[in-house]
Short mmCIF file of C-alpha atoms and ligand atoms in Angstrom, two decimals:
data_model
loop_
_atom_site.label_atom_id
_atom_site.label_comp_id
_atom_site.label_asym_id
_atom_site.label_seq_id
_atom_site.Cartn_x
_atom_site.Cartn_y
_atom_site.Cartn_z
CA UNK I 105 159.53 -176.04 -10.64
CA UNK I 106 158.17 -172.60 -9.09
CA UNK I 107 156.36 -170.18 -11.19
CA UNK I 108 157.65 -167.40 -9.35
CA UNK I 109 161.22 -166.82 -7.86
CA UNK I 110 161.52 -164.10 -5.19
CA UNK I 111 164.41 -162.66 -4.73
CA UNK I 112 164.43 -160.75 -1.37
CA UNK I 113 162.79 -161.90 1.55
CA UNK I 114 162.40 -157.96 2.91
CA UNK I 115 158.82 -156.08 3.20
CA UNK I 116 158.84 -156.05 -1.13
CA UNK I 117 159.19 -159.83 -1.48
CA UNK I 118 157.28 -160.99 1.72
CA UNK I 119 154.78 -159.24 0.79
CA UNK I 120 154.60 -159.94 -3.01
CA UNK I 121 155.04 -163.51 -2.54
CA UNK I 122 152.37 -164.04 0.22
CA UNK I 123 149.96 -162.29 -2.49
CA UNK I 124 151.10 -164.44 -5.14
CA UNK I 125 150.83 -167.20 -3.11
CA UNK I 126 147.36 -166.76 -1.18
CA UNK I 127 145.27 -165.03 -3.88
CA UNK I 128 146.92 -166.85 -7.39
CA UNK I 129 147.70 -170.25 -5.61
CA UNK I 130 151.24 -169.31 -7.46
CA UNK I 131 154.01 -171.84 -5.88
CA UNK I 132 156.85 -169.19 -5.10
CA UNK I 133 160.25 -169.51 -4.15
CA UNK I 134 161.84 -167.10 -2.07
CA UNK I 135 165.44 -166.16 -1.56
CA UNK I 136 167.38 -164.15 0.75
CA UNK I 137 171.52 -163.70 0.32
CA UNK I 138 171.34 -162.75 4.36
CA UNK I 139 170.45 -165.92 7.25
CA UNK I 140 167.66 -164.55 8.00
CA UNK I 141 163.90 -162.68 6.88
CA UNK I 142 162.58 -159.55 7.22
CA UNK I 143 165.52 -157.35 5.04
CA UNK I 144 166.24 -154.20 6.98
CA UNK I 145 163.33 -154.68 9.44
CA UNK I 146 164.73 -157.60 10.78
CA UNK I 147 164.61 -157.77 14.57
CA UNK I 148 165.68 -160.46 16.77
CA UNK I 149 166.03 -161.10 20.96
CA UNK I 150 169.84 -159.92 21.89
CA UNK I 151 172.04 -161.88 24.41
CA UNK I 152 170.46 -160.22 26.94
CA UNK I 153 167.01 -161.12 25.69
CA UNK I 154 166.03 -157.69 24.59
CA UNK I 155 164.60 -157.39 21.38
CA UNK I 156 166.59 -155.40 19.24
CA UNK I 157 166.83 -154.31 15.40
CA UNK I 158 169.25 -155.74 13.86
CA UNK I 159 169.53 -152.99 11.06
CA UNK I 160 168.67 -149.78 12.89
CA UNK I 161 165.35 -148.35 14.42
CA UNK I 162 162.45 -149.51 12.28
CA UNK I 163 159.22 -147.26 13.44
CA UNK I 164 155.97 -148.09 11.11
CA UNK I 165 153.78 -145.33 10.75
CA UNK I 166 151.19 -144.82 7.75
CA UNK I 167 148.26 -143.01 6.79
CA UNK I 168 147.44 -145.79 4.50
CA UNK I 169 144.45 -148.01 6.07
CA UNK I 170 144.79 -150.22 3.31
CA UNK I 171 148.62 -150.86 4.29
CA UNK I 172 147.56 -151.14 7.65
CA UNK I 173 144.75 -153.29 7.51
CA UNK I 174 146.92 -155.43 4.98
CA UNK I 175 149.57 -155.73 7.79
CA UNK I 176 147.17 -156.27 10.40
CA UNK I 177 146.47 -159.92 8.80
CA UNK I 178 149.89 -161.18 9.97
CA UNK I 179 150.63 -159.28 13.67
CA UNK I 180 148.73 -157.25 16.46
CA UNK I 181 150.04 -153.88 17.33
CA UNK I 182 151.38 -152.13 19.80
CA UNK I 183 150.26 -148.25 19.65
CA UNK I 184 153.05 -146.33 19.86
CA UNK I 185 154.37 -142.53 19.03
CA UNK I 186 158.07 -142.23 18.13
CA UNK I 187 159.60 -139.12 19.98
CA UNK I 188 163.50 -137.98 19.33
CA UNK I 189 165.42 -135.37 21.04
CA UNK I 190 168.41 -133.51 19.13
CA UNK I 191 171.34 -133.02 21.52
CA UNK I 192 172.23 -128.97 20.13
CA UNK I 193 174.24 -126.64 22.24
CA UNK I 194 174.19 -129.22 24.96
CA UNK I 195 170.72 -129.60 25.76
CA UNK I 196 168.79 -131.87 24.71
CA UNK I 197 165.52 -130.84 22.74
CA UNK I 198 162.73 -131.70 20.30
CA UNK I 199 163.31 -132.69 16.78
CA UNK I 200 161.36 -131.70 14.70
CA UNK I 201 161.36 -128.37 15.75
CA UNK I 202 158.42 -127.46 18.02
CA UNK I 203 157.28 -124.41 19.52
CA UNK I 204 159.17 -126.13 22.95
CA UNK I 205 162.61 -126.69 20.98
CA UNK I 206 162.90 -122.84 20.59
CA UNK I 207 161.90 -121.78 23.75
CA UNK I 208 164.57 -124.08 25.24
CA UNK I 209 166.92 -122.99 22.74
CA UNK I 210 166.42 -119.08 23.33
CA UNK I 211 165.20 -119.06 26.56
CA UNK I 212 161.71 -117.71 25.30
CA UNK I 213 158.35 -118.72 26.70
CA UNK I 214 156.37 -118.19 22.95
CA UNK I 215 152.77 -119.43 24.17
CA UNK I 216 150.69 -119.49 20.40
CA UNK I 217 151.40 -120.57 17.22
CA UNK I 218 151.28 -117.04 15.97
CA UNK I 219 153.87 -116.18 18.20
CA UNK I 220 156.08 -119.80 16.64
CA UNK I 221 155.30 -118.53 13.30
CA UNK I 222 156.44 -114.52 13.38
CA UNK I 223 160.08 -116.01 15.48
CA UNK I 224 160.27 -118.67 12.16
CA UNK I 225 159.36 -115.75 9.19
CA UNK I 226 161.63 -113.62 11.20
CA UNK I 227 164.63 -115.97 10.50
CA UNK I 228 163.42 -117.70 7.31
CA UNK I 229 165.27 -116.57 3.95
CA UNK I 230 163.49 -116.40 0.98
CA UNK I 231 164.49 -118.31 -1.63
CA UNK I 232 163.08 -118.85 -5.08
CA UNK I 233 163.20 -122.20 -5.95
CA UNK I 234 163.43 -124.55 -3.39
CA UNK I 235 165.77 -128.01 -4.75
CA UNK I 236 168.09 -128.88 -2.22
CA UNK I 237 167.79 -130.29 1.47
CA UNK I 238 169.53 -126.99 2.65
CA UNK I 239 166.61 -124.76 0.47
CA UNK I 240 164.12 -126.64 2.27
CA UNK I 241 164.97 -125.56 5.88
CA UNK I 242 167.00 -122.41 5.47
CA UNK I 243 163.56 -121.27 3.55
CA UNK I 244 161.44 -122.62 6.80
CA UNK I 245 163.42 -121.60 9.51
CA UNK I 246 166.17 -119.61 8.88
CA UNK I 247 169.69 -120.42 8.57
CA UNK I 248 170.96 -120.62 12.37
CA UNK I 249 168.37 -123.36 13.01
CA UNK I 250 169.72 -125.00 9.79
CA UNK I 251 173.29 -125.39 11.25
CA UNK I 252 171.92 -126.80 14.32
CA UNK I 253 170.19 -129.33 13.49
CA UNK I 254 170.41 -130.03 10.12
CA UNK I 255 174.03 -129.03 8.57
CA UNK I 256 176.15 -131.61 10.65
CA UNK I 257 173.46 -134.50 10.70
CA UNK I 258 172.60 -134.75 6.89
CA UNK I 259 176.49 -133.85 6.11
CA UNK I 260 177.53 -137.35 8.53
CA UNK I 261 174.57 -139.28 7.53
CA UNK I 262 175.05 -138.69 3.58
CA UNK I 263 178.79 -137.80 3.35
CA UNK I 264 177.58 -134.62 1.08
CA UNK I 265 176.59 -131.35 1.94
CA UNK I 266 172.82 -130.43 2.14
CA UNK I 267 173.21 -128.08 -0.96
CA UNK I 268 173.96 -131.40 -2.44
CA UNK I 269 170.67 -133.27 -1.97
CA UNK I 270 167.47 -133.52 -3.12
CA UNK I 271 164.94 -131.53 -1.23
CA UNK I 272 163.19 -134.39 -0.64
CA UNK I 273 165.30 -135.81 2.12
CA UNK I 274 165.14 -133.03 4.54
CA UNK I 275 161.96 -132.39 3.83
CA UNK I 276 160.84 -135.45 5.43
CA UNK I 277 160.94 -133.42 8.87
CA UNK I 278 158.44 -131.08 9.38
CA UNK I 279 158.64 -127.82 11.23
CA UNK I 280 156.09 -127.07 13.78
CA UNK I 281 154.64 -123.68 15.57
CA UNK I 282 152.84 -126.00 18.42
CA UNK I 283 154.43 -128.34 20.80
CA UNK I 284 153.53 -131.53 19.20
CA UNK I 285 156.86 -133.64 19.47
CA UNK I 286 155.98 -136.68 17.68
CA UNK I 287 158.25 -137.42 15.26
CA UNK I 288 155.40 -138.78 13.03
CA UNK I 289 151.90 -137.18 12.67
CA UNK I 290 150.62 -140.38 10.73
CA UNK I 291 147.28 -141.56 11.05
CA UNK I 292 148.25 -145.00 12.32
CA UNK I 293 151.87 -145.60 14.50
CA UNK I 294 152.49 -148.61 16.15
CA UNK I 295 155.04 -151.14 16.57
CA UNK I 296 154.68 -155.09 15.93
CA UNK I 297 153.12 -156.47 18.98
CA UNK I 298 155.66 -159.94 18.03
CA UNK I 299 158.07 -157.84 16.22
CA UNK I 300 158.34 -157.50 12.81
CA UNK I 301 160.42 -160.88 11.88
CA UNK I 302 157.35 -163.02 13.58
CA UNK I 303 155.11 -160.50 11.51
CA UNK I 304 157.07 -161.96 8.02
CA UNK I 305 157.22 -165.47 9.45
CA UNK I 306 153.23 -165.47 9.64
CA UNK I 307 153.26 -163.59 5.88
CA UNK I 308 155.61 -166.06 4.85
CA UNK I 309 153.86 -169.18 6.50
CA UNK I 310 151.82 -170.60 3.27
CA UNK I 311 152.17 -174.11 1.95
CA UNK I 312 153.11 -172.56 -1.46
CA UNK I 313 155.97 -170.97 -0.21
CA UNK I 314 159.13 -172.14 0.00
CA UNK I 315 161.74 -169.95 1.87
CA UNK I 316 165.38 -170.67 1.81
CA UNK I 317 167.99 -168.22 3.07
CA UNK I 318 172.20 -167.82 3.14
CA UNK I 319 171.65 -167.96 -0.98
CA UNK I 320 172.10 -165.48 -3.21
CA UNK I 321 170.38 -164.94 -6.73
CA UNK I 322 173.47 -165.27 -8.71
CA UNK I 323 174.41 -168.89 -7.14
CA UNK I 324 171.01 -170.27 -8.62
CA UNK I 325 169.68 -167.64 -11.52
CA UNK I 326 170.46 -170.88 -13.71
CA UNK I 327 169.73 -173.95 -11.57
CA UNK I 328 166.37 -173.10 -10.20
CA UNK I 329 163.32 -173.28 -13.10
CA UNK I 330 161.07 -170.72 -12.21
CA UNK I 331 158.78 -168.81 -14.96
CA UNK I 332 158.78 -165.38 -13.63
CA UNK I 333 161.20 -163.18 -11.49
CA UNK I 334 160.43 -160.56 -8.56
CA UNK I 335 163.93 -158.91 -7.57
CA UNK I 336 164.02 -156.95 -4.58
CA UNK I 337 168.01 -156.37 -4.47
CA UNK I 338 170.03 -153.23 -6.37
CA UNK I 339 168.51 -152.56 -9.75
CA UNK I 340 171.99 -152.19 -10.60
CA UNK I 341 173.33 -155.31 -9.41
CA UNK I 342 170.62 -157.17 -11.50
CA UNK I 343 172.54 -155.82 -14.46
CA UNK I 344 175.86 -156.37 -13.94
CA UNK I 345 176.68 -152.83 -13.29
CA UNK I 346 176.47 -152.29 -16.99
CA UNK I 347 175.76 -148.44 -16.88
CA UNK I 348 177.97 -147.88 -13.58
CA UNK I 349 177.23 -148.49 -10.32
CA UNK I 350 174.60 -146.28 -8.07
CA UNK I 351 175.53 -145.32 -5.00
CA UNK I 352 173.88 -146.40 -1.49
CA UNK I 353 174.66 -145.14 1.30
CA UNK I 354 175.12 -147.50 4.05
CA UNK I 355 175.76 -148.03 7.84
CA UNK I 356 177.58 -149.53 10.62
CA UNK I 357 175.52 -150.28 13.69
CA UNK I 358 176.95 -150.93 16.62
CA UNK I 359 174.79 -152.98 19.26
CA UNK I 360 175.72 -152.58 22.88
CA UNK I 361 173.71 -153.73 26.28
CA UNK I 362 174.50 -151.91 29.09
CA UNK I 363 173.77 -152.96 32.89
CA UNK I 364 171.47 -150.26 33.59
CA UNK I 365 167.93 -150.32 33.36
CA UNK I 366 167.33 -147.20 31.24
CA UNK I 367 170.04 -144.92 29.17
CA UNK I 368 167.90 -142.02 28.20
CA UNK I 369 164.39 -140.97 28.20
CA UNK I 370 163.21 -141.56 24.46
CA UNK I 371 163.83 -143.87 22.10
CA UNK I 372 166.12 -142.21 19.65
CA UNK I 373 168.58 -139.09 21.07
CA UNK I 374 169.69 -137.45 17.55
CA UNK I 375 173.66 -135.78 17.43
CA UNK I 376 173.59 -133.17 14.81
CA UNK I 377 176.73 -131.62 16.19
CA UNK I 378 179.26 -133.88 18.27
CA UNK I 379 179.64 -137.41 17.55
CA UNK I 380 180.92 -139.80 14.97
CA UNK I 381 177.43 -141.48 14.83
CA UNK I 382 174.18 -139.80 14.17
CA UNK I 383 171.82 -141.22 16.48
CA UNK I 384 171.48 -143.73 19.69
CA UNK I 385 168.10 -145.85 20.19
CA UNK I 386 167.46 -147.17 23.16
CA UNK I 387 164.84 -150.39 22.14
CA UNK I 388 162.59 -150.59 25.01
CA UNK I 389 160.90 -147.63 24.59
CA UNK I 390 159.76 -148.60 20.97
CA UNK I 391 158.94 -152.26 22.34
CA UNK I 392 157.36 -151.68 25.81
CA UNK I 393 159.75 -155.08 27.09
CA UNK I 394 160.80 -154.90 30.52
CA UNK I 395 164.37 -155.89 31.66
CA UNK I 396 166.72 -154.70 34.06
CA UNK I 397 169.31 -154.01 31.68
CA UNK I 398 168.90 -152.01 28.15
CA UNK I 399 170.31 -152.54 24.75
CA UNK I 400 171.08 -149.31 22.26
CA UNK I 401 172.44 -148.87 18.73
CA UNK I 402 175.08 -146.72 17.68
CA UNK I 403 174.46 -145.76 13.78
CA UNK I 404 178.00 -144.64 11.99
CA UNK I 405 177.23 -143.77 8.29
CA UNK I 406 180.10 -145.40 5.60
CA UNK I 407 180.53 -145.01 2.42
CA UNK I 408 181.02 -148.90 1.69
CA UNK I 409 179.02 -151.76 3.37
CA UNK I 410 175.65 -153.23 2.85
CA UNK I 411 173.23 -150.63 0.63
CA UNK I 412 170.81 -149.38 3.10
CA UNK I 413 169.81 -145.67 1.21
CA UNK I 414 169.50 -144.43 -2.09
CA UNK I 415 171.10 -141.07 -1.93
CA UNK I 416 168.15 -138.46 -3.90
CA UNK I 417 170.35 -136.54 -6.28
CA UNK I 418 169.65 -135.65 -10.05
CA UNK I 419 173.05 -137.23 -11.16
CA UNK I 420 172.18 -140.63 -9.43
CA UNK I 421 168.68 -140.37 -10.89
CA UNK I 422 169.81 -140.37 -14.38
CA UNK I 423 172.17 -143.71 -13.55
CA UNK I 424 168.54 -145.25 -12.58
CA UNK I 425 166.43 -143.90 -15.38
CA UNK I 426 168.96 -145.70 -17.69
CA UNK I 427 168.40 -148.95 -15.82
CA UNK I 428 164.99 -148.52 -15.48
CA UNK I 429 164.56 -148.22 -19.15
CA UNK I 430 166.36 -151.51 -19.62
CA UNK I 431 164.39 -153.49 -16.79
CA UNK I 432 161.69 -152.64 -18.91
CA UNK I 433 162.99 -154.90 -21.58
CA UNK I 434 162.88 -157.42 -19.45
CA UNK I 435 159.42 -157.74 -19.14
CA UNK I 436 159.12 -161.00 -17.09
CA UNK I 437 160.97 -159.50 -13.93
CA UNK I 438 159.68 -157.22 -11.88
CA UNK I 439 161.50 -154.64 -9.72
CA UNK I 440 160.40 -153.42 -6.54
CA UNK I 441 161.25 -152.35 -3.21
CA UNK I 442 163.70 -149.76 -2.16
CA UNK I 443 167.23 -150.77 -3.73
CA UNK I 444 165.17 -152.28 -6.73
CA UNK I 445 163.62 -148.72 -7.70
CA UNK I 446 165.87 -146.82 -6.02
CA UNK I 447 163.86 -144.74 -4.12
CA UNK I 448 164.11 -143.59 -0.35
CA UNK I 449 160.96 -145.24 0.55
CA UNK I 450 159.25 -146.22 4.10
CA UNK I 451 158.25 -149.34 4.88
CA UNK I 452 154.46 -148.62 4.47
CA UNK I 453 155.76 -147.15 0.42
CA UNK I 454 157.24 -150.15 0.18
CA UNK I 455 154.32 -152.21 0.50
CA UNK I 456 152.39 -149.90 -1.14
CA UNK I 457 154.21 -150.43 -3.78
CA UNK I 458 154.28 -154.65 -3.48
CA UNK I 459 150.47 -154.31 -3.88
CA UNK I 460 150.05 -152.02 -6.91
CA UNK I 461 152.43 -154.28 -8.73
CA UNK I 462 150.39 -157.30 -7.21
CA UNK I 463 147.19 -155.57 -8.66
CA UNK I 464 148.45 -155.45 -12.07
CA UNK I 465 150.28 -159.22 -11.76
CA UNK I 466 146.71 -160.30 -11.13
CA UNK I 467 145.15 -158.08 -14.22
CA UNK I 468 147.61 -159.38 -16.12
CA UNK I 469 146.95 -163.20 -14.83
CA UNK I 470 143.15 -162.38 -15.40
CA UNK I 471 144.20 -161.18 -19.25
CA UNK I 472 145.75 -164.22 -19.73
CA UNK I 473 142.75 -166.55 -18.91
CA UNK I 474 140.40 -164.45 -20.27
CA UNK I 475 142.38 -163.51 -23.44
CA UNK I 476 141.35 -159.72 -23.06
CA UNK I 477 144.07 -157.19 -23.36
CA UNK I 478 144.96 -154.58 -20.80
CA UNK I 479 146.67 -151.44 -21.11
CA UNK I 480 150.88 -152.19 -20.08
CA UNK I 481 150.65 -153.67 -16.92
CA UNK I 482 154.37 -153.82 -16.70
CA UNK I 483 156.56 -151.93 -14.28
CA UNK I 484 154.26 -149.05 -13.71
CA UNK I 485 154.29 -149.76 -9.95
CA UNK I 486 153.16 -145.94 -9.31
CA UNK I 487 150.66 -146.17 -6.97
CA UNK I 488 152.28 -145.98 -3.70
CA UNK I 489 151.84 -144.52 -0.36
CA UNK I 490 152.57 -140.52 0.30
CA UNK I 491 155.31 -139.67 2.96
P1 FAD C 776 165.17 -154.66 2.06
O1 FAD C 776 164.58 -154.65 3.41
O2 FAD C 776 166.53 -154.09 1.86
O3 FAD C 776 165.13 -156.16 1.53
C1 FAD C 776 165.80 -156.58 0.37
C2 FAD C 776 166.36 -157.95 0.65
O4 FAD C 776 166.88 -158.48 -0.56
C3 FAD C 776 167.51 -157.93 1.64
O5 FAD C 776 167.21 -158.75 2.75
C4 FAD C 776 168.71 -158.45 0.83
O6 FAD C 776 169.56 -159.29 1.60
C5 FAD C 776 168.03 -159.23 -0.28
N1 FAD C 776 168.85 -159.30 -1.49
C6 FAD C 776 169.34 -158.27 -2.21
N2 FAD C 776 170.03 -158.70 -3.27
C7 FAD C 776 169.96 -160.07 -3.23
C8 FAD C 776 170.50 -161.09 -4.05
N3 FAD C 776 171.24 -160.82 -5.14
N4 FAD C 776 170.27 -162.38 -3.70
C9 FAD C 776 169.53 -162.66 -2.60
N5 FAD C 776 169.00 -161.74 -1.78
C10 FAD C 776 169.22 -160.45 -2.10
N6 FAD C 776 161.14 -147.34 7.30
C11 FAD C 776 160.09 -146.95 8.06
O7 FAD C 776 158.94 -147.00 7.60
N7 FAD C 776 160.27 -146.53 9.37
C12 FAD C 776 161.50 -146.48 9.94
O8 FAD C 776 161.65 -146.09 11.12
C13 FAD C 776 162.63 -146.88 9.14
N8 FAD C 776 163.86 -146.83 9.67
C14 FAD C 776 164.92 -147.23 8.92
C15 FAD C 776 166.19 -147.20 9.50
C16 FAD C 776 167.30 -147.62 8.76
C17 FAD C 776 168.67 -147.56 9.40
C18 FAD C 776 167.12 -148.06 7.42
C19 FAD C 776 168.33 -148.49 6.61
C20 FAD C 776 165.89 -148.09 6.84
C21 FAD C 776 164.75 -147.68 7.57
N9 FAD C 776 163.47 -147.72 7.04
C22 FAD C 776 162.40 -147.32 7.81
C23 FAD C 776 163.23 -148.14 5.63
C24 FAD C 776 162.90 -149.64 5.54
O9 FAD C 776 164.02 -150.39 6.00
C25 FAD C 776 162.62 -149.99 4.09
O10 FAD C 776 161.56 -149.20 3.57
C26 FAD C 776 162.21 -151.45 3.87
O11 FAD C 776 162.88 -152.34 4.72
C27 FAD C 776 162.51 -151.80 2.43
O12 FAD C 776 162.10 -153.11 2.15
P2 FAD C 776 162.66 -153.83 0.82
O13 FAD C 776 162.05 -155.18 0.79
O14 FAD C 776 162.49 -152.92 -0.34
O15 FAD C 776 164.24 -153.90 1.02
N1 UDP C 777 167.92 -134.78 9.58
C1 UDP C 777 168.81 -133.90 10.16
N2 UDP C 777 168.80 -133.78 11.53
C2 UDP C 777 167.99 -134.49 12.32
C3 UDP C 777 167.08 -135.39 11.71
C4 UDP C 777 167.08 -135.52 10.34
O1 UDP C 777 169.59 -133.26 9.48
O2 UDP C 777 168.03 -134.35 13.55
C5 UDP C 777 167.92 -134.89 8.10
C6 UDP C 777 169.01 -135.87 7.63
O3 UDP C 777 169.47 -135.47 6.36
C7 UDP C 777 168.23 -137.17 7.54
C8 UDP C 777 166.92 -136.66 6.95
O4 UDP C 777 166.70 -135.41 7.62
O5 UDP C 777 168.88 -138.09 6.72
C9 UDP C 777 165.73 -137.57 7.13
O6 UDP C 777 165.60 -137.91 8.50
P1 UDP C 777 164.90 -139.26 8.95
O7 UDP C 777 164.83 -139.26 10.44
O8 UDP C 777 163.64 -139.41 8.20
O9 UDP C 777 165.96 -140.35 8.46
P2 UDP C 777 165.94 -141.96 8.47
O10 UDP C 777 165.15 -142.39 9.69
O11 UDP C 777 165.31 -142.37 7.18
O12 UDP C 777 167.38 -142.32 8.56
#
């Protein structure tokens, strides 16, 4: 008999259950359909004994000290700056676009930001109302640096055209008039000293958890007695698909170690223009290991596979708003975490989010003993971190 079942042993549950379990003294059971914790940040030591990520480059970065000192209970860090180069016109240059990336590109030598910003308004098309991911650069930079680096990427990463997306998705890379070539300009960046699957196993560790993984929710929703549900997995799953299904986008990785000690000289080389993949990482420059060979990860977008990205349009939107409103006639499960409210979140968003619905699990817990009312505590899991 649990009082809580977790479903999803990923940033959402881990982190939900290790609050339920520390500060409520809640027994919780948590699930996971894959062999393993962690969700998408799982990472684990390769054949070569490099550790790698099993699902893709996982970079935390946050300007949340509450996320980060939240974290900080369960690993050390290892400071770290994520930098990516963009392989356009066959060089290979920053991404996001720096005051650096155009010089290469052009052959200038621009020397202020002034100078950055007049070559960008010179280029940059004005346009109304920004909605889509192409808006959002063609309006920044102009439309030649839009085909560059952003047409061919987003186009193989999402298997729509820019003009078809959100805004938001694009948006989430800057552009820059100085030569700062960070991918991230987030307060705190750093990497798991452990990696992140020892960071869950610590958040995990608590005698009134039980973790059990290789099961899926749908072989025990009605064997195990639980009194309350956390699901971390596809909203739309949950539900049997009653309103349609909403589409993911997901990924094949490919994981190869080659006999060299280094393959190129950042962790992440980005192919907006050639390629069936959209980007190699090399892992030892996000981990700091040493080893005389090196391990990378081909990503090739696909249409089917494993969910991995809620794709930001207005038309997939109004699927979720529909299943939203009937989660919220459910009002002993809770939904969170990226599949579970469809959103395109980071890690640090994600558990964010884990702790505002925490907050009001706990008002809610407090209600109950106290037998004072509080305003719907349900669902309203708003209170998350900013990109
Ligand atoms: P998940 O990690 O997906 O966990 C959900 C878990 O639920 C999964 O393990 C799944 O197996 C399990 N599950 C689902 N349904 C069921 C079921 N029916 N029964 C049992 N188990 C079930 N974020 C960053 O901040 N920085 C990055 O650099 C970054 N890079 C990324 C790169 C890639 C390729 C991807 C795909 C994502 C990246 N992210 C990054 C985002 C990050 O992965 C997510 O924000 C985070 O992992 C989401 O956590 P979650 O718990 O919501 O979901
Ligand atoms: N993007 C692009 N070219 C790049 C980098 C990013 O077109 O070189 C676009 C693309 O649509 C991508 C989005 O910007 O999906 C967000 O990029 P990010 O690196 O944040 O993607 P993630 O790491 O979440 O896959």
């Amino acid at each position: 008999m649990f009082d809580w079942l977790v479903v999803g042993a990923g940033f959402a549950g881990s982190v939900i259950a290790e609050r339920l379990a520390s500060q409520l003294d809640a027994k919780v059971l948590v699930i996971d359909r894959r062999p393993h914790i962690g969700g998408n940040a799982y990472d684990r030591l390769d054949d070569a004994g490099i550790l790698i990520h099993q699902y893709g480059p996982h970079i935390f970065h946050t300007n949340s000290d509450a996320v980060f000192d939240y974290l900080s209970q369960f690993t050390r860090w290892r400071p770290y700056e994520h930098r990516v180069l963009a392989e356009v016109d066959g060089q290979r240059v920053p991404i996001p676009i720096n005051r650096t990336t155009i010089n290469r590109l052009y052959g200038l030598s621009l020397s202020t930001d002034a100078e950055a910003e007049a070559f960008f308004a010179a280029r940059a098309e004005p346009i109304e109302k920004i909605k889509t991911s192409e808006d959002v650069v063609v309006a920044s930079v102009g439309r030649e640096l839009y085909e560059k680096f952003f047409r061919g990427y987003t186009r193989k990463q999402w298997g729509v055209d820019p003009s078809d997306l959100d805004k938001s998705v694009t948006a989430r890379v800057p552009t820059r008039t100085n030569t700062d070539d960070r991918y991230f300009s987030d307060t705190h960046q750093a990497m798991p000293a452990d990696g992140y699957t020892r960071m869950f196993e610590r958040m995990l560790d608590h005698p009134n958890i039980t973790v059990r993984t290789g099961i899926d929710f749908d072989q025990i929703r009605d064997i195990v007695t639980y009194q309350r549900l956390i699901f971390t997995g596809p909203i739309d799953e949950y539900f049997r698909y009653v309103y349609g299904r909403l589409p993911y986008r997901s990924l094949s990785f490919k994981h190869v170690t080659l006999d060299t000690e280094w393959h190129q000289s950042v962790a992440v080389v980005n192919y907006p223009q050639t390629q069936d993949y959209t980007r190699v990482t090399e892992y030892k420059h996000l981990t700091g290991q040493s080893n005389s060979r090196t391990s990378l990860t081909y990503e090739y977008p696909t249409a089917d596979g494993d969910p991995y990205y809620p794709i930001p349009r207005e038309e997939n939107q109004a699927i979720f708003r529909k299943y939203q409103a009937l989660a919220r006639s459910h009002p002993d499960v809770h939904f969170i975490g990226r599949l579970a409210t469809y959103r395109y979140y980071n890690m640090d968003q994600v558990v964010g989010q884990a702790l505002a619905t925490f907050k009001r699990i706990r008002e809610e817990h407090a209600e109950h003993r106290t037998g004072r009312r509080l305003p719907d505590p349900h669902l309203q899991a708003e209170e998350v971190v900013q990109p």
